[in-house]
Coordinates of C-alpha atoms in Angstrom, one line a residue:
Chain N
M1 CA -1.8 60.0 -34.8
R2 CA -3.1 58.0 -37.6
K3 CA 0.7 57.5 -38.6
S4 CA 2.1 57.1 -35.8
F5 CA 0.2 54.3 -35.3
L6 CA 0.6 52.6 -38.5
L7 CA 4.7 53.6 -37.5
I8 CA 4.3 51.6 -33.9
T9 CA 3.0 48.2 -36.0
C10 CA 5.0 48.3 -39.1
A11 CA 7.9 48.8 -36.4
G12 CA 5.7 46.0 -34.7
T13 CA 5.8 43.3 -37.4
L14 CA 9.4 44.2 -38.0
L15 CA 10.2 43.4 -34.8
L16 CA 7.7 40.6 -34.4
M17 CA 10.0 39.3 -37.8
A18 CA 13.7 39.8 -36.1
A19 CA 12.2 37.9 -33.6
Q20 CA 10.7 34.2 -35.5
T21 CA 13.5 34.3 -38.0
K22 CA 15.8 31.3 -37.1
P23 CA 19.0 31.6 -35.0
K24 CA 21.6 31.0 -36.6
P25 CA 22.5 27.5 -37.5
V26 CA 24.4 26.3 -34.1
P27 CA 27.9 24.2 -36.1
K28 CA 27.9 21.2 -35.1
K29 CA 31.2 20.7 -33.5
V30 CA 29.5 22.7 -30.1
L31 CA 26.5 20.1 -30.7
E32 CA 29.1 17.4 -30.8
N33 CA 31.1 18.4 -27.8
G34 CA 28.5 20.1 -26.1
K35 CA 26.5 16.2 -26.5
K36 CA 29.6 14.7 -24.6
V37 CA 28.9 17.2 -21.7
Y38 CA 25.5 17.0 -21.5
D39 CA 26.0 12.8 -22.0
T40 CA 28.9 12.5 -18.8
Y41 CA 27.4 14.9 -16.3
C42 CA 23.5 15.6 -16.4
L43 CA 22.6 12.7 -18.4
P44 CA 22.6 10.6 -15.4
C45 CA 19.6 13.2 -13.5
H46 CA 17.7 14.8 -16.7
Q47 CA 17.6 11.2 -18.8
Q48 CA 19.0 10.7 -22.1
D49 CA 15.7 12.8 -23.9
G50 CA 16.5 15.7 -21.2
S51 CA 12.1 14.1 -20.3
G52 CA 13.1 13.9 -16.6
V53 CA 12.5 12.1 -13.2
P54 CA 8.8 13.3 -12.2
N55 CA 8.9 14.5 -8.7
M56 CA 12.4 14.5 -8.8
T57 CA 14.1 15.8 -11.6
P58 CA 12.6 18.5 -14.1
G59 CA 13.1 17.8 -18.0
L60 CA 14.8 20.3 -20.1
V61 CA 12.3 20.4 -22.8
K62 CA 10.6 23.6 -23.0
T63 CA 11.1 24.7 -19.8
T64 CA 11.8 28.6 -18.8
W65 CA 15.3 27.7 -18.0
V66 CA 16.3 26.3 -21.1
T67 CA 15.3 28.5 -23.3
G68 CA 14.9 31.6 -21.6
D69 CA 17.6 33.8 -20.7
K70 CA 21.6 33.3 -21.3
K71 CA 22.8 34.3 -17.8
R72 CA 19.9 32.4 -15.5
L73 CA 20.8 29.1 -17.2
V74 CA 24.6 29.6 -17.5
E75 CA 23.8 30.8 -13.6
L76 CA 22.5 28.1 -12.4
I77 CA 25.3 25.7 -13.9
I78 CA 27.9 26.8 -12.3
K79 CA 26.1 27.5 -9.0
G80 CA 23.4 24.7 -8.6
M81 CA 19.7 25.0 -7.3
K82 CA 17.9 23.3 -4.6
G83 CA 14.1 23.8 -4.3
V84 CA 13.0 26.4 -6.9
E85 CA 10.0 25.6 -8.5
V86 CA 10.5 25.2 -12.1
D87 CA 7.5 25.9 -14.3
G88 CA 5.1 25.8 -11.6
E89 CA 6.4 21.7 -9.7
T90 CA 8.9 22.1 -7.4
Y91 CA 11.4 18.5 -7.7
D92 CA 12.5 16.6 -4.5
N93 CA 17.1 15.4 -5.9
V94 CA 19.0 18.2 -5.8
M95 CA 20.5 20.2 -8.7
A96 CA 24.7 20.0 -8.0
A97 CA 27.1 22.4 -8.7
H98 CA 29.3 22.4 -11.7
D99 CA 31.5 25.2 -11.0
Y100 CA 34.2 23.0 -12.6
L101 CA 33.3 23.0 -16.2
T102 CA 34.9 24.9 -18.1
D103 CA 33.5 27.8 -19.8
Q104 CA 33.6 26.0 -23.0
E105 CA 32.0 23.1 -21.9
I106 CA 29.3 24.7 -19.5
A107 CA 29.1 27.1 -23.2
D108 CA 28.2 24.4 -25.6
V109 CA 26.1 22.4 -23.4
T110 CA 23.6 25.2 -23.3
T111 CA 24.0 25.7 -26.3
Y112 CA 23.2 21.7 -26.4
I113 CA 19.8 21.4 -24.3
R114 CA 19.0 24.7 -26.7
N115 CA 18.9 22.7 -29.5
S116 CA 17.7 19.3 -28.7
F117 CA 14.8 17.9 -27.1
G118 CA 12.7 19.6 -29.2
N119 CA 13.9 22.9 -28.2
K120 CA 15.7 26.0 -30.4
A121 CA 17.0 29.6 -28.8
S122 CA 20.4 30.8 -28.9
L123 CA 23.9 30.2 -28.6
I124 CA 25.8 31.1 -25.7
A125 CA 29.1 31.5 -26.1
P126 CA 32.5 30.5 -23.7
A127 CA 32.2 34.2 -23.5
E128 CA 30.0 34.9 -22.8
V129 CA 29.7 32.1 -20.1
K130 CA 33.1 33.9 -19.2
A131 CA 31.7 37.8 -18.3
I132 CA 29.4 35.7 -16.2
R133 CA 31.2 33.1 -14.2
A134 CA 33.4 36.6 -13.0
K135 CA 30.0 38.1 -12.2
I136 CA 29.3 35.8 -9.4
K137 CA 30.6 35.1 -6.2
Chain P
M1 CA -10.5 2.5 -37.6
K2 CA -12.4 -1.5 -37.8
R3 CA -11.3 -1.0 -33.0
I4 CA -13.3 1.7 -32.8
G5 CA -16.7 -0.2 -32.4
G6 CA -14.7 -1.7 -29.9
L7 CA -13.5 1.3 -28.8
L8 CA -17.3 2.1 -27.8
S9 CA -17.8 -1.1 -26.5
A10 CA -16.5 -0.4 -23.4
L11 CA -17.5 3.1 -21.5
L12 CA -15.5 3.6 -18.6
L13 CA -16.2 5.6 -15.9
T14 CA -12.9 7.9 -15.7
G15 CA -13.2 11.0 -13.4
F16 CA -14.0 11.9 -9.6
T17 CA -14.7 14.6 -8.0
V18 CA -13.6 14.7 -4.4
W19 CA -15.6 17.1 -2.2
A20 CA -12.9 18.9 0.0
N21 CA -14.7 18.1 3.4
D22 CA -15.8 15.6 4.9
T23 CA -19.3 14.6 4.7
T24 CA -18.8 11.6 1.3
Q25 CA -20.4 13.3 -2.3
V26 CA -19.8 12.2 -5.3
K27 CA -19.7 13.2 -8.9
L28 CA -18.4 9.7 -11.0
R29 CA -17.8 11.9 -13.9
R30 CA -19.0 9.4 -17.3
G31 CA -15.7 10.2 -19.2
K32 CA -14.1 8.9 -22.5
R33 CA -14.9 6.0 -23.8
I34 CA -12.0 4.2 -23.4
P35 CA -10.0 0.8 -24.3
A36 CA -11.4 -2.3 -22.0
E37 CA -8.4 -2.8 -20.4
V38 CA -7.6 -6.5 -19.0
N39 CA -7.3 -6.2 -15.0
G40 CA -6.3 -2.3 -15.6
G41 CA -3.8 -2.3 -17.7
I42 CA -1.6 -4.9 -15.3
T43 CA -0.3 -8.4 -16.1
L44 CA -0.4 -11.0 -12.5
P45 CA -0.1 -14.7 -12.4
A46 CA -2.9 -17.4 -13.9
G47 CA -5.5 -17.7 -10.9
F48 CA -4.7 -14.4 -10.7
K49 CA -7.5 -11.0 -11.4
A50 CA -7.6 -6.4 -10.9
V51 CA -10.3 -3.8 -11.2
V52 CA -9.2 -0.4 -11.3
V53 CA -10.6 0.9 -7.9
A54 CA -10.1 4.5 -8.9
D55 CA -8.5 6.2 -11.5
T56 CA -6.5 9.6 -11.8
V57 CA -6.9 10.1 -7.4
G58 CA -4.0 12.1 -7.2
R59 CA -0.4 10.8 -7.2
A60 CA -0.9 8.0 -4.3
R61 CA 1.1 7.2 -2.6
H62 CA 1.5 5.3 0.7
I63 CA -2.3 3.5 0.8
V64 CA -3.8 1.4 3.7
T65 CA -6.9 -0.3 4.1
A66 CA -9.9 -0.3 7.1
A67 CA -10.9 -3.1 8.6
N68 CA -14.4 -2.5 6.7
G69 CA -13.1 -2.5 3.1
D70 CA -12.2 1.2 2.9
L71 CA -9.1 2.4 1.2
Y72 CA -7.1 5.6 3.0
V73 CA -4.9 7.9 0.5
M74 CA -1.6 9.2 1.1
L75 CA -1.9 11.4 -2.0
F76 CA 1.9 13.5 -2.3
R77 CA 0.3 16.8 -3.8
L78 CA -2.9 18.2 -2.6
K79 CA -5.4 18.4 -4.5
N80 CA -8.1 20.2 -4.5
G81 CA -7.0 21.1 -0.8
K82 CA -6.6 18.0 0.7
G83 CA -4.0 15.4 1.1
I84 CA -6.0 12.1 2.5
L85 CA -8.7 10.1 0.8
R86 CA -11.6 7.7 2.1
L87 CA -11.9 5.8 -0.8
R88 CA -15.7 3.8 -0.4
D89 CA -16.8 0.5 -2.1
T90 CA -21.0 0.5 -0.8
N91 CA -21.8 -1.6 -3.9
K92 CA -19.0 -4.6 -2.9
D93 CA -18.0 -4.9 -7.3
G94 CA -14.4 -3.9 -6.1
V95 CA -14.9 -0.4 -8.0
A96 CA -15.1 2.4 -5.1
D97 CA -18.2 4.8 -5.5
Q98 CA -17.7 7.2 -2.8
V99 CA -15.1 9.5 -1.9
T100 CA -14.0 11.5 0.8
S101 CA -10.8 14.0 1.2
F102 CA -9.5 15.2 4.4
G103 CA -5.7 16.1 6.2
N104 CA -4.6 19.6 4.6
Y105 CA -1.5 18.3 4.2
A106 CA 0.7 16.0 1.7
G107 CA 2.7 13.1 2.2
T108 CA 3.3 9.5 1.9
G109 CA 3.3 7.7 5.1
I110 CA -0.8 5.8 6.1
T111 CA -1.1 3.4 8.1
I112 CA -3.9 2.0 11.1
K113 CA -3.2 0.2 14.0
D114 CA -5.8 -0.1 16.5
G115 CA -8.8 2.1 15.7
Y116 CA -6.2 4.3 14.7
L117 CA -5.1 6.7 11.0
Y118 CA -1.4 7.7 11.2
A119 CA -0.8 10.1 8.0
S120 CA 2.5 11.5 7.8
S121 CA 3.8 14.9 5.8
N122 CA 7.6 15.1 6.3
K123 CA 7.3 16.6 9.4
E124 CA 4.8 15.5 11.1
V125 CA 3.2 13.0 12.3
F126 CA -1.2 13.0 13.0
R127 CA -3.7 10.4 14.0
Y128 CA -6.9 10.7 13.9
K129 CA -9.9 8.1 15.8
L130 CA -12.6 5.9 13.4
N131 CA -14.9 5.3 14.1
E132 CA -16.9 2.5 14.0
Q133 CA -17.8 2.8 10.2
Q134 CA -14.2 2.6 9.7
E135 CA -13.6 6.8 9.3
V136 CA -11.9 9.2 11.2
I137 CA -14.0 11.6 14.0
N138 CA -11.7 14.2 13.8
P139 CA -11.0 15.4 10.5
E140 CA -10.3 19.0 10.5
S141 CA -8.5 18.2 14.0
P142 CA -6.7 15.1 14.8
E143 CA -3.8 14.6 16.9
R144 CA -0.1 15.7 16.2
I145 CA 1.8 12.9 17.9
I146 CA 5.1 14.3 15.8
T147 CA 6.6 17.0 15.1
G148 CA 9.8 18.9 13.6
L149 CA 11.5 15.9 11.3
I150 CA 14.0 17.2 9.2
D151 CA 12.7 18.0 5.9
R152 CA 15.1 18.7 3.8
N153 CA 13.5 17.8 0.2
T154 CA 16.2 15.0 -0.9
H155 CA 14.5 12.0 1.4
N156 CA 11.7 13.2 3.1
T157 CA 9.1 10.9 3.0
K158 CA 8.3 9.6 6.1
S159 CA 7.1 6.0 5.9
L160 CA 4.9 4.0 9.1
V161 CA 4.1 1.3 11.0
L162 CA 3.4 -0.4 14.3
D163 CA 4.2 -2.7 16.4
N164 CA 2.5 -4.5 19.2
E165 CA 2.4 -2.6 21.6
G166 CA 2.4 1.1 21.2
N167 CA 5.0 2.9 19.1
I168 CA 5.7 3.4 15.9
Y169 CA 8.7 3.8 13.3
V170 CA 9.4 6.6 11.2
N171 CA 11.6 6.7 8.3
I172 CA 14.3 9.6 8.4
G173 CA 15.6 10.0 5.8
A174 CA 19.2 10.9 4.8
P175 CA 18.9 14.6 2.7
S176 CA 21.5 13.6 0.7
N177 CA 22.9 10.6 -1.5
A178 CA 26.9 9.6 0.0
C179 CA 27.4 12.1 2.1
Q180 CA 28.7 14.9 0.4
I181 CA 29.3 18.2 1.6
E182 CA 27.6 19.1 -1.4
D183 CA 25.3 15.9 -2.1
R184 CA 26.3 14.9 -5.9
K185 CA 28.8 16.8 -6.4
K186 CA 31.6 15.3 -8.5
G187 CA 34.6 16.0 -6.4
S188 CA 32.9 17.3 -3.5
P189 CA 33.8 15.5 -0.1
S190 CA 32.4 12.9 2.4
P191 CA 33.0 13.9 6.4
D192 CA 33.6 10.8 8.3
P193 CA 32.5 10.3 10.2
C194 CA 28.9 11.0 8.6
P195 CA 27.6 14.3 11.0
L196 CA 24.3 13.7 8.8
L197 CA 23.2 10.2 10.6
D198 CA 22.4 12.4 14.7
S199 CA 19.5 13.7 13.5
V200 CA 18.8 11.9 9.6
G201 CA 18.8 8.6 7.7
G202 CA 18.2 5.8 10.0
V203 CA 14.6 5.2 11.3
W204 CA 13.4 6.2 14.6
Q205 CA 10.4 4.8 17.0
F206 CA 8.5 7.6 18.9
K207 CA 5.2 6.0 21.1
A208 CA 2.2 5.6 19.8
D209 CA 0.4 8.2 22.0
K210 CA 2.1 11.2 23.2
L211 CA 1.4 14.3 21.6
N212 CA 4.7 16.2 19.9
Q213 CA 6.9 14.4 20.6
S214 CA 10.3 15.0 18.0
Y215 CA 13.8 13.9 18.4
P216 CA 14.5 14.4 22.5
E217 CA 11.1 12.0 22.8
G218 CA 12.7 9.6 20.0
I219 CA 14.4 6.4 20.2
R220 CA 17.6 6.3 17.4
Y221 CA 16.4 2.4 16.1
A222 CA 18.6 1.8 13.8
T223 CA 20.9 3.6 11.4
G224 CA 23.0 4.1 9.0
I225 CA 20.0 3.3 6.3
R226 CA 20.5 6.4 3.6
N227 CA 16.2 6.4 3.3
I228 CA 13.6 3.9 3.5
M229 CA 10.1 4.3 1.4
G230 CA 8.9 0.4 1.6
L231 CA 9.0 -1.0 5.7
D232 CA 6.2 -3.4 6.9
W233 CA 6.0 -5.0 11.1
N234 CA 6.2 -8.6 10.0
Q235 CA 3.5 -10.1 12.5
A236 CA 5.1 -14.0 12.5
T237 CA 7.8 -12.6 14.2
N238 CA 7.3 -9.8 15.7
S239 CA 9.9 -7.6 13.9
L240 CA 10.8 -4.5 11.7
Y241 CA 11.9 -5.6 8.3
A242 CA 12.3 -2.6 5.7
M243 CA 13.5 -2.0 1.6
Q244 CA 16.7 0.4 0.9
H245 CA 16.8 2.5 -1.8
G246 CA 20.8 2.1 -1.7
R247 CA 22.6 5.1 -3.7
D248 CA 23.0 6.4 -6.8
N249 CA 25.7 7.8 -9.3
L250 CA 28.8 5.3 -8.5
N251 CA 30.1 6.0 -12.7
S252 CA 28.5 9.5 -12.4
L253 CA 30.7 10.7 -8.8
F254 CA 33.8 8.3 -10.0
P255 CA 34.5 7.8 -13.6
E256 CA 37.7 6.1 -13.1
L257 CA 36.2 3.5 -10.7
Y258 CA 32.8 2.0 -11.6
N259 CA 32.0 2.4 -15.9
E260 CA 28.2 2.4 -16.7
D261 CA 26.9 -1.1 -16.9
E262 CA 28.0 -1.6 -12.5
S263 CA 26.4 1.7 -11.7
A264 CA 23.4 0.6 -13.5
E265 CA 23.4 -3.1 -11.3
L266 CA 25.1 -1.3 -8.5
P267 CA 24.9 -1.0 -5.6
A268 CA 21.9 -3.1 -4.5
E269 CA 17.8 -2.2 -3.7
E270 CA 18.3 -3.8 0.3
L271 CA 15.9 -5.5 2.4
F272 CA 16.6 -5.6 5.8
R273 CA 15.4 -7.1 8.8
I274 CA 16.2 -4.7 11.6
N275 CA 16.3 -4.9 15.7
K276 CA 16.8 -2.6 17.4
G277 CA 20.4 -0.9 17.5
D278 CA 21.3 -2.3 13.9
D279 CA 23.5 -0.6 12.0
F280 CA 23.6 -0.9 8.1
G281 CA 26.7 1.0 7.7
W282 CA 25.0 3.6 4.9
P283 CA 27.6 6.1 4.1
Y284 CA 30.7 4.2 4.5
C285 CA 29.6 1.0 2.8
Y286 CA 26.7 -0.1 0.2
F287 CA 26.0 -3.5 -0.8
D288 CA 27.2 -5.4 -4.2
W289 CA 24.8 -8.6 -4.8
Q290 CA 27.2 -9.7 -7.6
Q291 CA 30.2 -10.1 -5.1
N292 CA 27.2 -10.7 -2.4
K293 CA 29.3 -8.9 -0.1
K294 CA 29.7 -5.4 2.0
V295 CA 32.1 -3.3 0.4
L296 CA 33.5 -0.1 1.6
A297 CA 31.3 3.3 -0.5
P298 CA 33.9 5.3 -2.9
E299 CA 34.0 8.6 -0.6
Y300 CA 35.3 6.4 1.8
G301 CA 38.3 4.0 0.7
G302 CA 36.8 1.6 -1.2
D303 CA 38.5 0.7 -4.6
K304 CA 34.7 -1.9 -5.1
K305 CA 36.1 -4.5 -3.3
K306 CA 37.8 -3.3 0.5
E307 CA 35.5 -4.5 3.0
G308 CA 37.8 -2.2 5.7
R309 CA 34.9 -0.9 7.8
C310 CA 31.4 -3.1 5.9
A311 CA 32.7 -6.3 8.2
D312 CA 30.9 -5.0 11.0
K313 CA 27.3 -3.5 9.0
K314 CA 24.3 -5.0 10.0
K315 CA 23.8 -7.6 5.9
P316 CA 20.3 -7.0 4.7
I317 CA 19.0 -10.5 4.2
Y318 CA 17.6 -9.9 0.7
A319 CA 19.6 -8.0 -2.0
F320 CA 17.8 -6.5 -5.7
P321 CA 20.0 -4.9 -8.0
G322 CA 20.4 -1.3 -8.6
H323 CA 17.5 1.6 -7.9
W324 CA 14.8 -0.2 -8.9
A325 CA 13.0 2.4 -6.0
P326 CA 11.3 -0.5 -3.3
N327 CA 8.9 2.3 -2.4
A328 CA 6.1 -0.2 -0.7
L329 CA 6.8 -3.5 1.0
L330 CA 3.9 -5.6 2.8
F331 CA 3.7 -9.7 4.0
Y332 CA 0.9 -11.3 3.2
T333 CA -1.1 -12.2 5.9
G334 CA -4.5 -13.2 4.3
N335 CA -5.5 -16.2 3.2
Q336 CA -7.4 -15.5 0.3
F337 CA -3.8 -16.0 -2.0
P338 CA -3.0 -19.5 -2.5
E339 CA -0.9 -21.5 0.0
K340 CA 2.6 -19.9 -1.5
Y341 CA 2.1 -16.4 -0.4
R342 CA 1.6 -16.5 3.3
N343 CA 3.9 -14.7 5.0
G344 CA 6.0 -14.2 2.2
A345 CA 6.9 -9.7 1.1
F346 CA 5.4 -8.2 -2.0
V347 CA 8.0 -5.5 -3.2
A348 CA 6.3 -2.2 -4.9
F349 CA 9.2 -1.1 -7.2
H350 CA 8.5 2.2 -8.4
G351 CA 10.4 1.9 -11.0
S352 CA 14.8 2.6 -11.4
W353 CA 15.8 6.6 -13.4
N354 CA 19.6 6.4 -12.0
R355 CA 20.7 3.0 -14.1
A356 CA 20.9 5.5 -17.5
P357 CA 21.9 5.9 -20.1
K358 CA 21.7 1.7 -20.0
P359 CA 17.5 0.6 -19.6
Q360 CA 16.0 1.6 -17.3
A361 CA 14.7 -1.4 -14.7
G362 CA 11.9 -2.6 -12.1
Y363 CA 8.3 -0.4 -12.6
F364 CA 6.3 -3.5 -11.5
V365 CA 5.8 -5.6 -8.1
V366 CA 7.5 -8.0 -6.8
F367 CA 6.2 -11.5 -4.4
L368 CA 9.8 -12.6 -2.3
P369 CA 8.6 -15.5 -0.4
F370 CA 9.8 -16.5 3.4
K371 CA 9.7 -19.5 5.9
D372 CA 10.2 -18.8 9.6
G373 CA 11.2 -15.3 8.0
M374 CA 13.8 -15.3 5.8
P375 CA 13.6 -15.1 2.5
S376 CA 12.8 -18.9 0.8
G377 CA 14.1 -18.5 -2.1
D378 CA 13.9 -16.7 -5.1
Y379 CA 12.0 -12.8 -5.8
E380 CA 9.6 -13.4 -8.7
I381 CA 7.9 -10.9 -11.0
F382 CA 3.8 -10.8 -9.4
A383 CA 1.9 -7.3 -11.5
D384 CA 4.0 -6.5 -14.7
G385 CA 3.0 -3.9 -17.5
F386 CA 2.7 -0.5 -15.2
A387 CA 5.0 1.7 -17.8
G388 CA 3.3 0.2 -20.1
G389 CA 5.1 1.2 -23.5
F390 CA 8.5 2.2 -21.4
R391 CA 10.4 1.5 -18.8
E392 CA 11.9 5.5 -18.3
P393 CA 10.0 7.5 -15.2
A394 CA 9.7 10.3 -18.4
K395 CA 7.7 8.0 -20.0
S396 CA 6.1 5.6 -17.7
L397 CA 2.3 4.5 -17.6
Y398 CA 1.7 4.9 -14.2
R399 CA 4.7 3.4 -11.5
P400 CA 3.7 1.6 -8.4
C401 CA 4.0 3.0 -5.4
G402 CA 1.7 1.9 -3.0
L403 CA 0.7 -1.7 -1.7
A404 CA -2.3 -2.6 1.4
Q405 CA -3.4 -5.8 2.4
G406 CA -7.7 -6.0 2.1
P407 CA -10.0 -7.5 4.8
D408 CA -10.8 -10.1 2.4
G409 CA -6.6 -10.6 1.4
S410 CA -6.5 -8.8 -2.3
L411 CA -3.9 -7.0 -2.0
Y412 CA -4.4 -2.8 -3.2
I413 CA -1.4 -1.1 -5.4
S414 CA -1.0 2.8 -6.8
D415 CA 0.5 4.7 -8.8
D416 CA 1.2 7.8 -7.6
K417 CA 1.7 9.0 -11.7
K418 CA -1.1 8.6 -13.0
G419 CA -3.2 8.4 -9.5
R420 CA -4.7 4.8 -10.2
L421 CA -5.7 2.5 -7.9
W422 CA -5.9 -1.2 -8.2
K423 CA -7.5 -4.1 -5.8
V424 CA -5.3 -7.7 -7.2
M425 CA -7.9 -10.8 -5.9
Y426 CA -7.0 -14.2 -7.0
T427 CA -10.4 -16.1 -9.1
N428 CA -8.8 -19.5 -9.1
K429 CA -10.0 -18.9 -13.2

């Protein structure tokens, strides 16, 4: 009993440590390109610093959408969204579909927002975007 | 550190507890000590001063005063389950000391006419009979006069005003930026004609005293209007005036035509004088205040200069720079302010977001002088400083949203960011 408890605690601690080790640093080029995409397509609504517009457009600072599940984030960029609650608030503007962006552009911009405005989350690769996009119909 | 004495010297009331029924109960919380602010944090022309009527009341949208000076406030989101507040100042120091709340819906529009309070959710309009004390007699069972109005999030607020013949005017905004099949998506086309205009994108007229009216009973009074928040009935000309929220995204949808500067300044926020049957041109046209003409929108073949079919559309009577977001319009009819303000217009500009990446603008209340029902000069900024240090939507301290004139001629301003309400008075000091 005791032993297995110890083991579990050890494994738990290890897991926690693994989760806390910083995600690999994102290549500068990805961030630069991601910023370019962001400034062209996202900034008009989400604002320069990702702070959003009260009642209209949610901010991108530490929201569950930005830093959470990659698939949900990539799908949102491709399909757009309207009238869905974001962290307990509703917003009146529409998030347009961005299906015309390339896999590379979506990978770079999602990686950029996950690593800007105070966010820190793992990189999203073009191959991941490609796989997620293939499943959307 | 040295300033702390100053901070402590000002003990302000910072919060109300609003009780969710029609019996007036107020708990005033003696809150944090906060620095004394001149005029509740806003700036005004010489001779004017402001007091904070109430603070943090909720997202205060449109406001209206009753004959006794009570202030009714429509909230954008329910607070303690209620959407309408009545604030009363019993000791006449300008600061509300009683708060009552009622109404189980949130919204924007609120107005008073001939003994009734009218209020709107984003789909319906209700009215409540007022008693001698200007209190609603039936807070939980208003008459539903209009129902089934389109609400698709974007531009869904229903602003209200009445004329003197028993009609009520309701803005029904277009849930769209420029009638694209997929709203705000680059490359998505805009059909011609725009199919939205049958049921949105204009002002509708209804009877003020008939129950359960909807589109079949209403009259499309004016069309070609993207979205209105501020509208008012001008008693001097006996006609309707309104401020349109102009279209967005010229640069992000048409980067080959418009640069970021042009997209920040264009199109104009237009002031309309509205007669029955008017067409102001949305989504086919927008007003370019720099060229002083209504031009074709790029979705409909525009090249920034071509007028095309827009030559026949009704023009604004005044044009402000782009994206300031005019959320309230009020013709001043009081005697308290100096003569030049009489019959002129106050416009509350909520403040822009669509000027990014250029600096944002607006976040103030302007005054526009009028003569014989038409603007007679240029606007001047009347009340400013709402934004605090940052003129940006998420960082601005306050965002002006509603205007009301008190029976004593004072001007009330609401803020839907933190929920502050100001009473502005002319003191000539």
